XYZ file of C-alpha atoms in Angstrom:
559
model
C 4.389 17.427 -17.745
C 6.239 20.627 -18.338
C 9.934 20.579 -17.483
C 10.546 23.884 -15.751
C 13.139 24.076 -13.037
C 12.633 26.887 -10.468
C 16.124 28.269 -11.287
C 14.661 29.647 -14.391
C 12.068 31.639 -12.536
C 14.776 33.254 -10.311
C 17.290 34.403 -12.837
C 15.307 37.293 -14.333
C 16.108 40.256 -12.169
C 18.855 38.407 -10.283
C 21.477 40.924 -8.907
C 24.609 41.253 -6.992
C 22.800 41.661 -3.732
C 20.978 38.457 -4.058
C 24.135 36.663 -5.208
C 25.839 37.882 -2.061
C 23.218 36.400 0.107
C 23.189 33.073 -1.963
C 26.954 32.880 -1.712
C 27.000 33.414 2.001
C 24.250 30.785 2.460
C 25.861 28.435 0.014
C 29.345 28.534 1.839
C 27.666 28.011 5.220
C 25.581 25.014 4.101
C 28.597 23.552 2.211
C 30.812 23.728 5.333
C 27.907 22.138 7.376
C 27.371 19.500 4.852
C 30.976 18.159 4.936
C 30.855 16.363 8.229
C 27.321 15.224 7.655
C 28.031 13.688 4.283
C 31.018 11.774 5.696
C 29.206 10.618 8.805
C 26.084 9.350 7.092
C 28.087 7.472 4.491
C 30.237 5.726 7.178
C 27.118 4.884 9.055
C 25.673 3.436 5.975
C 28.448 1.119 5.246
C 29.957 3.303 2.664
C 33.335 5.201 2.353
C 33.274 8.894 3.394
C 34.339 9.678 -0.128
C 31.041 8.294 -1.403
C 29.187 10.541 0.959
C 31.061 13.563 -0.206
C 30.544 12.964 -3.891
C 26.803 12.165 -3.201
C 26.499 15.587 -1.674
C 28.406 17.358 -4.541
C 26.708 15.590 -7.603
C 23.265 15.110 -6.140
C 23.198 18.479 -4.395
C 24.200 20.159 -7.557
C 21.480 18.459 -9.719
C 18.731 18.997 -7.139
C 19.427 22.719 -6.984
C 19.937 22.993 -10.809
C 16.716 21.057 -11.753
C 14.433 21.145 -8.697
C 11.044 22.597 -8.039
C 12.045 24.468 -4.899
C 13.940 27.709 -4.596
C 15.922 26.738 -1.571
C 16.101 22.955 -1.319
C 19.492 21.446 -0.542
C 20.123 17.872 -1.392
C 22.419 15.233 -0.510
C 22.728 12.045 1.657
C 20.469 11.992 4.788
C 20.144 10.161 8.065
C 16.957 8.592 7.040
C 18.645 6.620 4.344
C 21.196 5.005 6.748
C 19.265 1.745 7.682
C 18.151 1.253 4.160
C 21.569 1.753 2.546
C 23.394 -0.323 5.267
C 20.974 -3.205 4.757
C 21.520 -3.174 0.985
C 25.238 -2.998 1.407
C 25.223 -5.989 3.804
C 22.858 -8.037 1.635
C 23.780 -7.126 -1.936
C 27.157 -5.341 -1.909
C 28.086 -1.718 -2.808
C 27.799 -2.235 -6.665
C 24.215 -3.437 -6.191
C 23.535 -0.491 -3.885
C 24.647 1.863 -6.705
C 22.194 -0.008 -9.152
C 19.308 0.236 -6.675
C 19.989 4.060 -6.344
C 19.821 4.376 -10.097
C 16.530 2.196 -10.293
C 15.113 4.608 -7.604
C 16.207 7.556 -9.775
C 14.252 6.145 -12.617
C 11.280 5.605 -10.462
C 11.351 9.092 -9.152
C 11.603 10.459 -12.653
C 8.528 8.511 -13.615
C 6.551 9.722 -10.632
C 7.403 13.180 -11.602
C 6.598 12.747 -15.227
C 3.180 11.238 -14.240
C 2.555 14.082 -11.878
C 2.472 11.826 -8.735
C 3.985 14.570 -6.442
C 0.795 15.509 -4.823
C 0.062 11.769 -3.969
C 2.924 11.710 -1.325
C 0.709 14.042 0.753
C -1.751 11.124 1.268
C 0.527 9.289 3.457
C -0.852 9.559 7.051
C 1.082 11.550 9.677
C 0.952 8.561 11.818
C 2.995 6.415 9.365
C 5.369 9.187 8.778
C 5.974 9.728 12.446
C 6.176 6.014 13.270
C 8.810 5.222 10.666
C 10.792 8.610 11.295
C 11.175 7.644 15.010
C 11.888 4.012 14.132
C 14.605 5.211 11.619
C 16.132 7.380 14.529
C 16.355 4.284 16.821
C 17.853 2.277 14.099
C 20.499 4.915 13.332
C 21.245 5.360 17.100
C 21.862 1.495 17.358
C 24.079 1.437 14.378
C 26.476 4.050 15.974
C 27.030 2.218 19.251
C 29.883 0.203 17.653
C 31.889 3.341 16.542
C 30.872 5.342 19.798
C 32.163 2.685 22.096
C 34.979 1.471 19.849
C 33.769 -2.136 19.899
C 35.753 -4.657 18.137
C 33.173 -5.867 15.552
C 34.148 -6.684 11.947
C 30.853 -6.045 10.458
C 27.623 -5.213 12.245
C 24.647 -7.391 11.051
C 21.697 -5.615 9.419
C 18.936 -7.800 11.194
C 17.784 -6.226 14.477
C 18.034 -9.251 16.904
C 21.468 -10.265 15.361
C 22.571 -6.680 15.659
C 21.470 -6.422 19.291
C 23.079 -9.762 20.045
C 26.431 -8.878 18.393
C 26.525 -5.543 20.199
C 25.926 -7.010 23.598
C 28.471 -9.780 23.007
C 31.089 -7.236 22.030
C 30.634 -4.845 25.054
C 33.657 -6.357 26.676
C 35.872 -4.815 23.930
C 34.875 -1.188 24.667
C 37.722 1.050 23.979
C 37.995 3.821 26.733
C 39.857 6.416 24.569
C 37.250 6.144 21.880
C 34.357 6.478 24.399
C 36.023 9.488 25.977
C 36.540 11.221 22.716
C 32.999 10.449 21.443
C 31.368 11.517 24.830
C 33.429 14.778 24.705
C 32.381 15.467 21.043
C 28.767 14.777 21.909
C 28.963 17.060 24.931
C 30.614 19.834 22.790
C 27.977 19.483 20.113
C 25.187 19.813 22.557
C 26.605 22.842 24.206
C 27.965 24.485 20.950
C 25.256 27.030 20.563
C 25.527 28.116 24.184
C 29.180 28.403 24.138
C 29.026 30.425 20.838
C 27.073 33.122 22.831
C 30.349 33.713 24.641
C 33.077 32.825 22.211
C 33.210 34.797 19.030
C 35.047 32.459 16.597
C 32.518 29.656 17.497
C 29.649 31.705 15.921
C 31.233 31.432 12.592
C 31.215 27.635 12.404
C 28.320 25.345 12.319
C 28.283 23.041 15.329
C 28.966 19.752 13.408
C 31.971 21.309 11.612
C 33.373 22.816 14.670
C 33.141 19.544 16.554
C 34.816 17.888 13.726
C 37.601 20.425 13.646
C 38.273 20.126 17.475
C 38.125 16.305 17.388
C 40.496 16.069 14.495
C 42.881 18.436 16.045
C 42.828 16.659 19.333
C 43.450 13.300 17.611
C 46.362 14.780 15.583
C 48.123 16.667 18.344
C 47.901 14.005 21.007
C 48.154 10.981 18.722
C 45.045 9.516 20.168
C 44.785 5.752 19.680
C 41.300 5.854 17.935
C 40.079 4.839 14.511
C 40.271 7.545 11.873
C 39.213 7.941 8.335
C 42.775 7.385 7.358
C 43.117 4.138 9.436
C 39.849 2.589 8.260
C 39.452 3.888 4.715
C 42.942 5.292 3.735
C 41.822 8.904 3.513
C 39.928 10.705 0.994
C 41.241 10.864 -2.661
C 42.221 14.408 -3.811
C 40.699 13.918 -7.118
C 37.370 13.841 -9.173
C 36.438 10.204 -9.420
C 36.397 8.543 -12.835
C 32.966 8.333 -14.333
C 31.983 4.612 -14.337
C 28.760 2.662 -14.534
C 28.398 0.177 -11.611
C 28.849 -3.504 -12.595
C 25.392 -4.976 -13.246
C 24.447 -8.598 -12.298
C 21.257 -9.343 -13.960
C 20.657 -12.259 -11.536
C 20.293 -9.717 -8.664
C 18.359 -7.200 -10.637
C 14.837 -8.487 -9.600
C 15.908 -8.660 -5.935
C 16.788 -4.864 -6.062
C 13.239 -3.652 -7.136
C 11.930 -3.677 -3.494
C 15.015 -1.819 -2.203
C 14.801 0.658 -5.082
C 11.106 1.320 -4.399
C 11.911 1.988 -0.736
C 14.664 4.466 -1.676
C 12.344 6.206 -4.115
C 9.426 6.475 -1.693
C 11.520 7.629 1.228
C 13.357 10.091 -0.945
C 10.026 11.311 -2.338
C 8.563 11.708 1.141
C 11.541 13.450 2.764
C 12.321 15.834 -0.206
C 8.702 16.956 -0.516
C 8.357 17.354 3.252
C 11.549 19.442 3.274
C 10.420 21.651 0.408
C 6.979 22.101 1.965
C 8.614 23.149 5.308
C 10.805 25.483 3.259
C 7.850 27.033 1.567
C 6.392 28.199 4.792
C 9.765 29.930 5.679
C 10.177 31.921 2.422
C 6.422 32.256 1.514
C 6.695 30.261 -1.501
C 5.212 27.118 -3.228
C 7.413 24.587 -4.671
C 6.566 22.280 -7.748
C 6.381 18.758 -6.382
C 6.562 17.003 -9.766
C 9.567 19.099 -10.893
C 11.207 18.377 -7.546
C 10.684 14.634 -8.123
C 12.317 14.839 -11.491
C 15.295 16.592 -10.024
C 15.546 13.951 -7.266
C 15.375 11.175 -9.788
C 18.084 12.752 -12.022
C 20.285 13.220 -8.837
C 19.895 9.409 -7.838
C 20.407 8.346 -11.453
C 23.657 10.369 -11.957
C 25.312 10.278 -8.406
C 26.139 6.476 -8.527
C 28.169 7.157 -11.774
C 30.721 9.093 -9.568
C 30.609 6.547 -6.681
C 27.702 8.170 -4.789
C 24.509 6.704 -3.480
C 20.897 7.616 -2.624
C 20.143 11.232 -2.005
C 17.174 13.426 -1.162
C 16.157 16.775 0.126
C 17.864 17.479 3.546
C 15.472 19.295 5.921
C 18.334 20.548 8.314
C 20.554 21.862 5.600
C 17.636 23.400 3.700
C 16.566 25.142 6.977
C 20.128 26.438 7.525
C 20.160 27.580 3.859
C 17.056 29.735 4.504
C 18.175 31.004 7.758
C 21.599 32.043 6.146
C 19.854 34.176 3.464
C 19.589 31.739 0.573
C 16.556 32.510 -1.576
C 17.440 30.897 -4.990
C 18.840 27.688 -6.263
C 22.064 29.362 -6.864
C 22.851 29.001 -3.075
C 22.501 25.069 -3.510
C 24.922 25.223 -6.549
C 27.448 27.197 -4.526
C 27.142 24.619 -1.696
C 28.166 21.816 -4.076
C 30.909 24.018 -5.506
C 32.281 24.651 -1.904
C 32.262 20.863 -1.207
C 34.208 20.261 -4.458
C 36.806 22.843 -3.578
C 37.207 21.438 -0.125
C 37.853 17.899 -1.511
C 40.349 19.045 -4.142
C 42.235 21.442 -1.702
C 42.092 19.932 1.827
C 41.424 16.070 1.318
C 44.762 15.047 2.957
C 43.659 16.685 6.253
C 40.803 14.274 6.445
C 43.218 11.499 7.326
C 42.993 12.346 10.898
C 39.286 12.756 11.339
C 38.245 10.387 14.053
C 35.258 8.115 13.533
C 34.248 8.591 17.197
C 33.496 12.184 16.461
C 31.574 11.509 13.313
C 29.630 8.894 15.361
C 28.761 11.558 18.001
C 27.401 13.768 15.164
C 25.284 11.082 13.781
C 23.909 10.283 17.237
C 22.929 13.883 17.629
C 21.265 13.694 14.265
C 19.332 10.572 15.254
C 18.044 12.302 18.437
C 17.013 15.479 16.682
C 15.259 13.687 13.748
C 12.772 11.848 15.975
C 9.534 13.340 16.964
C 9.691 12.069 20.472
C 6.949 14.305 21.804
C 4.450 12.246 19.603
C 4.731 9.385 22.128
C 3.767 11.740 25.072
C 0.726 12.858 23.321
C -0.534 9.463 22.080
C -3.258 9.452 24.760
C -4.935 12.438 23.224
C -5.587 10.671 19.894
C -7.693 7.830 18.868
C -6.915 4.030 19.260
C -6.505 3.819 15.438
C -3.945 6.574 15.318
C -1.950 4.947 18.303
C -2.004 1.509 16.738
C -0.677 2.753 13.355
C 2.013 4.816 14.740
C 3.293 2.269 17.357
C 2.975 -0.569 14.821
C 4.951 1.321 12.118
C 7.536 2.323 14.689
C 7.921 -1.203 16.074
C 8.170 -2.857 12.680
C 10.647 -0.297 11.409
C 13.013 -0.930 14.312
C 12.664 -4.705 14.538
C 12.069 -5.769 10.897
C 12.270 -3.478 8.019
C 11.286 -0.041 6.904
C 9.669 -1.167 3.719
C 7.432 -3.609 5.656
C 6.679 -0.957 8.189
C 5.472 1.531 5.536
C 3.467 -0.998 3.783
C 1.660 -2.390 6.907
C 1.299 1.201 8.191
C -0.573 2.161 5.037
C -2.661 -0.871 4.936
C -3.629 -0.479 8.632
C -4.254 3.223 8.142
C -6.644 2.510 5.097
C -8.461 -0.142 7.030
C -9.044 2.153 9.987
C -10.242 4.834 7.607
C -12.628 2.536 5.850
C -14.086 1.406 9.260
C -14.426 5.066 10.363
C -16.072 6.218 7.206
C -18.274 3.158 7.277
C -19.368 4.101 10.774
C -20.274 7.535 9.562
C -22.533 6.196 6.768
C -25.888 5.298 8.001
C -29.602 4.970 6.764
C -32.482 6.239 8.626
C -36.354 5.988 8.087
C -38.002 9.282 7.257
C -41.417 9.251 8.992
C -44.338 10.503 6.972
C -46.902 12.376 8.950
C -48.923 13.392 6.004
C -52.156 11.324 6.008
C -52.368 11.350 2.235
C -49.166 9.242 1.973
C -49.743 5.668 1.106
C -48.526 3.347 3.928
C -47.051 1.045 1.514
C -44.450 3.670 0.658
C -41.237 3.604 2.728
C -38.954 6.540 2.665
C -35.290 6.359 3.880
C -32.492 8.928 4.008
C -28.829 7.912 3.502
C -25.853 9.777 5.058
C -22.238 9.746 4.189
C -20.545 7.632 1.435
C -22.141 4.616 -0.095
C -18.963 2.421 -0.902
C -17.748 -1.080 -0.450
C -17.018 -0.552 3.266
C -20.603 0.498 4.030
C -22.410 -2.086 1.791
C -24.107 -3.846 4.665
C -25.935 -0.615 5.598
C -28.117 -0.686 2.341
C -28.392 -4.552 2.324
C -30.549 -4.540 5.286
C -33.280 -3.117 2.931
C -33.182 -6.328 0.984
C -34.388 -8.402 3.868
C -38.000 -9.000 3.550
C -40.189 -7.066 6.021
C -43.467 -8.144 7.588
C -45.288 -5.980 4.970
C -43.744 -5.702 1.738
C -43.548 -2.112 0.452
C -45.037 -1.005 -2.879
C -42.378 1.628 -3.246
C -39.132 2.552 -1.579
C -38.000 6.006 -1.742
C -34.084 6.805 -1.117
C -33.198 10.356 -0.395
C -29.505 10.773 -1.323
C -28.984 14.485 -0.771
C -26.768 13.644 2.147
C -24.618 11.109 0.166
C -21.456 12.593 -1.147
C -19.973 9.521 -3.030
C -21.015 6.239 -4.395
C -18.597 3.698 -5.672
C -19.259 0.771 -7.995
C -20.065 -1.580 -5.168
C -22.582 0.920 -3.803
C -24.061 1.068 -7.362
C -24.258 -2.606 -7.421
C -26.179 -2.686 -4.204
C -28.630 -0.103 -5.667
C -29.019 -2.314 -8.659
C -29.661 -5.383 -6.497
C -32.204 -3.377 -4.473
C -34.019 -2.380 -7.736
C -34.084 -5.950 -9.123
C -35.334 -7.475 -5.847
C -38.104 -4.727 -5.641
C -38.993 -5.355 -9.347
C -39.584 -9.110 -8.659
C -41.936 -8.218 -5.832
C -43.815 -5.797 -8.126
C -42.453 -2.818 -6.218
C -40.608 0.348 -7.333
C -37.502 2.113 -6.304
C -37.491 5.967 -6.423
C -34.183 8.028 -5.931
C -34.112 11.676 -5.076
C -31.564 14.498 -4.158
C -28.690 12.987 -6.053
C -25.380 15.063 -5.722
C -23.052 15.404 -8.689
C -20.857 12.406 -8.320
C -23.542 9.836 -7.528
C -25.801 11.266 -10.434
C -22.902 11.016 -12.808
C -22.082 7.454 -11.899
C -25.681 6.236 -12.082
C -26.054 7.889 -15.570
C -22.791 6.595 -16.923
C -23.423 3.096 -15.708
C -26.816 2.917 -17.432
C -28.552 2.432 -14.156
C -30.615 5.503 -14.840
C -32.173 3.826 -17.908
C -32.812 0.597 -16.059
C -34.416 2.449 -13.222
C -36.464 4.853 -15.357
C -35.669 8.432 -15.767
C -39.099 9.243 -13.980
C -37.862 7.383 -10.876
C -34.978 9.851 -10.444
C -36.177 13.170 -9.122
C -34.751 16.224 -7.398
C -36.549 16.703 -4.296
C -38.286 14.540 -1.530
C -41.669 16.139 -2.400
C -41.358 15.094 -6.039
C -40.196 11.528 -4.966
C -43.322 11.227 -2.783
C -45.469 12.329 -5.603
C -43.792 9.760 -7.904
C -44.027 7.078 -5.280
C -47.770 7.752 -4.770
C -48.321 7.276 -8.453
C -46.549 3.953 -8.449
C -48.301 2.748 -5.378
C -51.630 3.533 -6.881
C -50.824 1.592 -9.944
C -49.280 -1.281 -8.200
C -52.336 -3.519 -8.669
C -52.212 -2.709 -12.374
C -48.655 -3.990 -12.811
C -47.973 -6.512 -15.622
C -46.048 -9.805 -14.932
C -42.397 -9.564 -15.175
C -40.059 -11.986 -17.074
C -38.516 -12.964 -13.714
C -41.708 -14.281 -12.259
C -42.763 -11.152 -10.334
C -44.106 -7.948 -11.681
C -42.497 -4.976 -13.405
C -42.671 -1.622 -11.739
C -44.569 1.341 -13.350
C -42.605 2.884 -16.036
């Protein structure tokens, strides 16, 4: 494919006015991204430093190389359960390797132009695993929200719930009070901002982070902070280093890497498509996948981890006036400047406040209204959505998506099979030979509807001399459907009868010609209209008694 970042399209004619809009948007999004990057990293079992450098490096590359004008990249809440599980099972070094493998997969998907394929994932699967991820994220925050004394929270659902329940007796009241106050302030931030001018200048998450940090430092609150748990944030650019590779674990990381790649592709392209509607533009999905791949390949070299397009930050960028990738680049520069200038202040950031921010994200990311409207949709839709949701929460996101796609495919096959039918066409014309049977097929003649045509192979009370199949209502035939037609032709030939096809649409006609079946059947037995088919059938029926014996023991149809 052609490598062409959208940044190149926006540079011609770029002016100071547009730069001013992009700079304002970039600063706003950069300020918003700071608390989110730290919160998502901590919830994923990583250090806040890893989250910040993921946002800096991945955000820069996604804007520089991406296929969207306004996409903002970085760590997102959707990755939390995946990253946490990999860290628990394989360690941080192997997480970085898995992220790099995911980057290679995304680059390959973009190079082979698979960006459009992501749109084929059913909405029921997307909503099911999105809501499931939201629940998993919420559960992961109970420990820090309540200040529970747990060394390491298990990744498996039942063990996690059991551990949380067993540790409820260690609930730390000052932590609960700070987390609850932070969550309440976050919920009411926009309402308060209508009456307090300075609050309008800060995004809610950053404002709550500032207030929570100030309260912790001024009153010396006895709560866990970034300083007490992680030792603070280094005020320097991390050394470029390749993560240690353990070849014995490489095979085990393929499945997690595929999960990271698929979720990253889905979320980034969904974010880009939402942004398109806001700015009246159209992104390049394959170029976007290339950028996402490069971001996930390079960010781990700086200690970062999996990244993708962030819907909330992208929407904030658009609302703030960003219209070119320059805004996303500035967002990364702002984060870099904050780290280099203000890193020591992060020592007092309370984990309870960061936990409240992630809880708010989990509540907002779920499409909870979908549960209320389930009754309006089919049983297949409800089954796929609820199954995907349940498996995501209780077992594993990868398994949930796989089973969701399989179930959705099976329901689709069943539905299309129901729509495929074959009906006899009555012939009122007295001149038509009664030994001619005419049938019209509707829908798609594929492997899921094979039984519909096989009924014609069952011997009837009076064997027909000719069967006419009108296929003008058939939109598609696959190789299984073609084989059924061939079997019908061979069975009729053994009986000294003929098969006539008429009204073939483009795809069925092409397959029948390419497979050689048109030659086997005889070009004269493939006609355009039902009238022509009846005429041909009448000729075949009239000569049925003159047929020569066939090599199979029956008779051969009239050529």
